[in-house]
């Protein structure tokens, strides 16, 4: 009875946002690429399709931590530490992803912050940073960029090159203050 309830009620509710995201991903994979000099509209649509997934996962995580707050078997100091580390890593993840998004949705040929990273990280070649790098390397660099944005140490002295990056930089500064 518990299994039937899970698969008829809870599981579909958890999976619907993912199905929407996967459907949009499949449609965008089969559509032609944008014209030269055009804005990557497909990337905007793809990232916007991930918002329901993020919201549903954040709500589930919040509910989980709320239930852990009420559990008398869990040490509150340890739970607070886990929450803090989780918030820092999730913030760095999303900030890094947003910086990556801001650079990828620019029109073809437009400058972005990724164009100057090869001077600080030689493994990312000039002119095509991230294109030849392995996916794990891209993610670790974006996570590093997110942590750098949160702590504002300035290890990567890149300057915003367009309005999108300036607005993102302001938002990151507000998040790091918060």
Coordinates of C-alpha atoms in Angstrom, one line a residue:
X1 CA 0.0 0.0 0.0
X2 CA 2.9 2.4 0.8
X3 CA 4.6 1.6 -2.5
X4 CA 1.4 2.0 -4.5
X5 CA 0.8 5.4 -2.8
X6 CA 4.4 6.5 -3.6
X7 CA 4.3 5.6 -7.3
X8 CA 0.8 7.0 -7.8
X9 CA 1.1 10.2 -5.8
X10 CA 4.6 11.3 -4.7
X11 CA 6.8 10.0 -7.5
X12 CA 4.8 11.6 -10.4
X13 CA 4.7 14.9 -8.5
X14 CA 8.4 14.8 -8.1
X15 CA 9.1 13.8 -11.7
X16 CA 6.8 16.2 -13.7
X17 CA 9.2 19.1 -13.6
X18 CA 12.0 16.7 -14.8
X19 CA 9.8 15.4 -17.7
X20 CA 9.1 19.0 -18.8
X21 CA 12.9 19.7 -18.7
X22 CA 13.7 16.5 -20.6
X23 CA 11.0 17.2 -23.2
X24 CA 12.4 20.7 -23.8
X25 CA 15.9 19.3 -24.0
X26 CA 14.9 16.7 -26.6
X27 CA 13.1 19.3 -28.7
X28 CA 16.1 21.7 -28.6
X29 CA 18.6 19.0 -29.4
X30 CA 16.7 18.2 -32.7
X31 CA 16.2 21.8 -33.7
X32 CA 18.7 23.6 -36.0
X33 CA 21.4 25.8 -34.5
X34 CA 20.9 29.6 -34.4
X35 CA 22.1 31.6 -37.3
X36 CA 25.5 33.2 -37.2
X37 CA 25.5 36.3 -35.2
X38 CA 22.1 35.4 -33.6
X39 CA 21.4 35.2 -29.9
X40 CA 21.3 31.7 -28.5
X41 CA 17.5 31.6 -27.9
X42 CA 17.6 27.9 -27.4
X43 CA 19.9 28.3 -24.4
X44 CA 17.5 30.8 -22.8
X45 CA 14.6 28.4 -23.3
X46 CA 16.6 25.4 -22.0
X47 CA 17.7 27.3 -18.8
X48 CA 14.2 28.7 -18.3
X49 CA 12.8 25.1 -18.5
X50 CA 15.0 24.1 -15.6
X51 CA 13.3 26.6 -13.2
X52 CA 10.4 24.2 -12.3
X53 CA 13.0 21.5 -11.5
X54 CA 15.0 23.9 -9.3
X55 CA 11.9 25.2 -7.4
X56 CA 10.5 21.7 -6.7
X57 CA 13.9 20.4 -5.5
X58 CA 14.4 23.5 -3.3
X59 CA 11.0 22.9 -1.8
X60 CA 11.7 19.3 -1.1
X61 CA 15.1 20.2 0.4
X62 CA 13.5 22.8 2.6
X63 CA 10.8 20.3 3.8
X64 CA 13.5 17.8 4.6
X65 CA 15.5 20.2 6.7
X66 CA 12.3 21.3 8.4
X67 CA 11.5 17.7 9.3
X68 CA 15.1 17.3 10.6
X69 CA 14.7 20.3 12.8
X70 CA 11.8 18.5 14.6
X71 CA 13.7 15.3 14.9
X72 CA 15.0 14.9 18.5
X73 CA 17.6 12.3 17.4
X74 CA 19.5 14.9 15.3
X75 CA 22.0 17.2 17.0
X76 CA 21.0 20.8 16.1
X77 CA 24.6 22.0 15.9
X78 CA 25.5 19.4 13.4
X79 CA 22.4 20.1 11.4
X80 CA 23.2 23.8 11.3
X81 CA 26.7 23.0 10.0
X82 CA 25.3 20.8 7.3
X83 CA 22.8 23.5 6.3
X84 CA 25.5 26.2 6.2
X85 CA 27.8 24.1 4.0
X86 CA 24.9 23.2 1.8
X87 CA 23.9 26.8 1.3
X88 CA 27.4 27.9 0.5
X89 CA 28.0 25.1 -2.0
X90 CA 24.5 25.6 -3.6
X91 CA 25.1 29.3 -3.9
X92 CA 28.5 28.8 -5.5
X93 CA 27.0 26.3 -7.9
X94 CA 24.2 28.6 -9.0
X95 CA 26.4 31.7 -9.2
X96 CA 28.9 29.7 -11.3
X97 CA 26.1 28.4 -13.5
X98 CA 24.7 31.9 -13.9
X99 CA 28.1 33.3 -15.0
X100 CA 28.4 30.5 -17.5
X101 CA 24.9 31.2 -18.7
X102 CA 25.6 34.9 -19.0
X103 CA 28.6 34.2 -21.2
X104 CA 26.8 31.6 -23.4
X105 CA 23.7 33.6 -24.2
X106 CA 25.6 36.5 -25.7
X107 CA 25.4 37.0 -29.5
X108 CA 28.0 35.2 -31.6
X109 CA 31.3 37.2 -31.6
X110 CA 30.4 39.3 -28.5
X111 CA 32.9 39.5 -25.7
X112 CA 32.3 37.9 -22.4
X113 CA 34.2 37.2 -19.2
X114 CA 35.3 33.8 -20.6
X115 CA 37.4 35.5 -23.3
X116 CA 40.0 36.6 -20.7
X117 CA 40.3 33.5 -18.6
X118 CA 43.1 32.0 -20.7
X119 CA 45.5 34.6 -19.3
X120 CA 44.9 33.2 -15.8
X121 CA 44.2 29.6 -16.6
X122 CA 46.4 28.5 -19.6
X123 CA 44.6 25.2 -20.1
X124 CA 41.7 27.2 -21.5
X125 CA 43.0 28.3 -24.9
X126 CA 42.5 31.8 -26.2
X127 CA 39.5 32.3 -28.5
X128 CA 37.7 29.1 -27.5
X129 CA 37.6 28.7 -23.7
X130 CA 35.4 25.9 -22.5
X131 CA 34.9 24.5 -25.9
X132 CA 37.7 21.9 -25.8
X133 CA 37.7 21.5 -22.0
X134 CA 36.2 18.4 -20.4
X135 CA 32.8 18.8 -18.8
X136 CA 34.1 18.2 -15.3
X137 CA 36.8 20.9 -15.8
X138 CA 34.1 23.3 -17.0
X139 CA 32.0 22.6 -13.9
X140 CA 34.9 22.9 -11.5
X141 CA 35.9 26.2 -13.0
X142 CA 32.3 27.5 -12.8
X143 CA 32.1 26.4 -9.1
X144 CA 35.4 28.2 -8.5
X145 CA 34.0 31.3 -10.2
X146 CA 30.9 31.0 -8.0
X147 CA 33.1 30.7 -4.8
X148 CA 35.2 33.6 -6.0
X149 CA 32.1 35.7 -6.5
X150 CA 30.7 34.8 -3.0
X151 CA 33.9 35.6 -1.1
X152 CA 34.9 38.5 -3.3
X153 CA 38.6 37.8 -3.1
X154 CA 39.2 38.7 -6.7
X155 CA 41.4 35.8 -7.6
X156 CA 40.0 36.0 -11.1
X157 CA 40.3 39.7 -12.1
X158 CA 37.8 39.6 -14.9
X159 CA 35.8 42.7 -15.6
X160 CA 32.2 42.5 -16.9
X161 CA 32.1 43.1 -20.6
X162 CA 28.4 43.6 -21.1
X163 CA 25.2 44.6 -19.3
X164 CA 24.2 41.1 -18.5
X165 CA 27.5 40.4 -16.7
X166 CA 27.3 43.7 -14.8
X167 CA 23.8 42.9 -13.6
X168 CA 24.9 39.4 -12.6
X169 CA 27.9 40.9 -10.8
X170 CA 25.6 43.2 -8.8
X171 CA 23.3 40.3 -7.9
X172 CA 26.3 38.2 -6.8
X173 CA 27.5 41.0 -4.6
X174 CA 24.0 41.2 -3.0
X175 CA 24.0 37.5 -2.4
X176 CA 27.4 37.5 -0.8
X177 CA 26.3 40.3 1.5
X178 CA 23.2 38.3 2.4

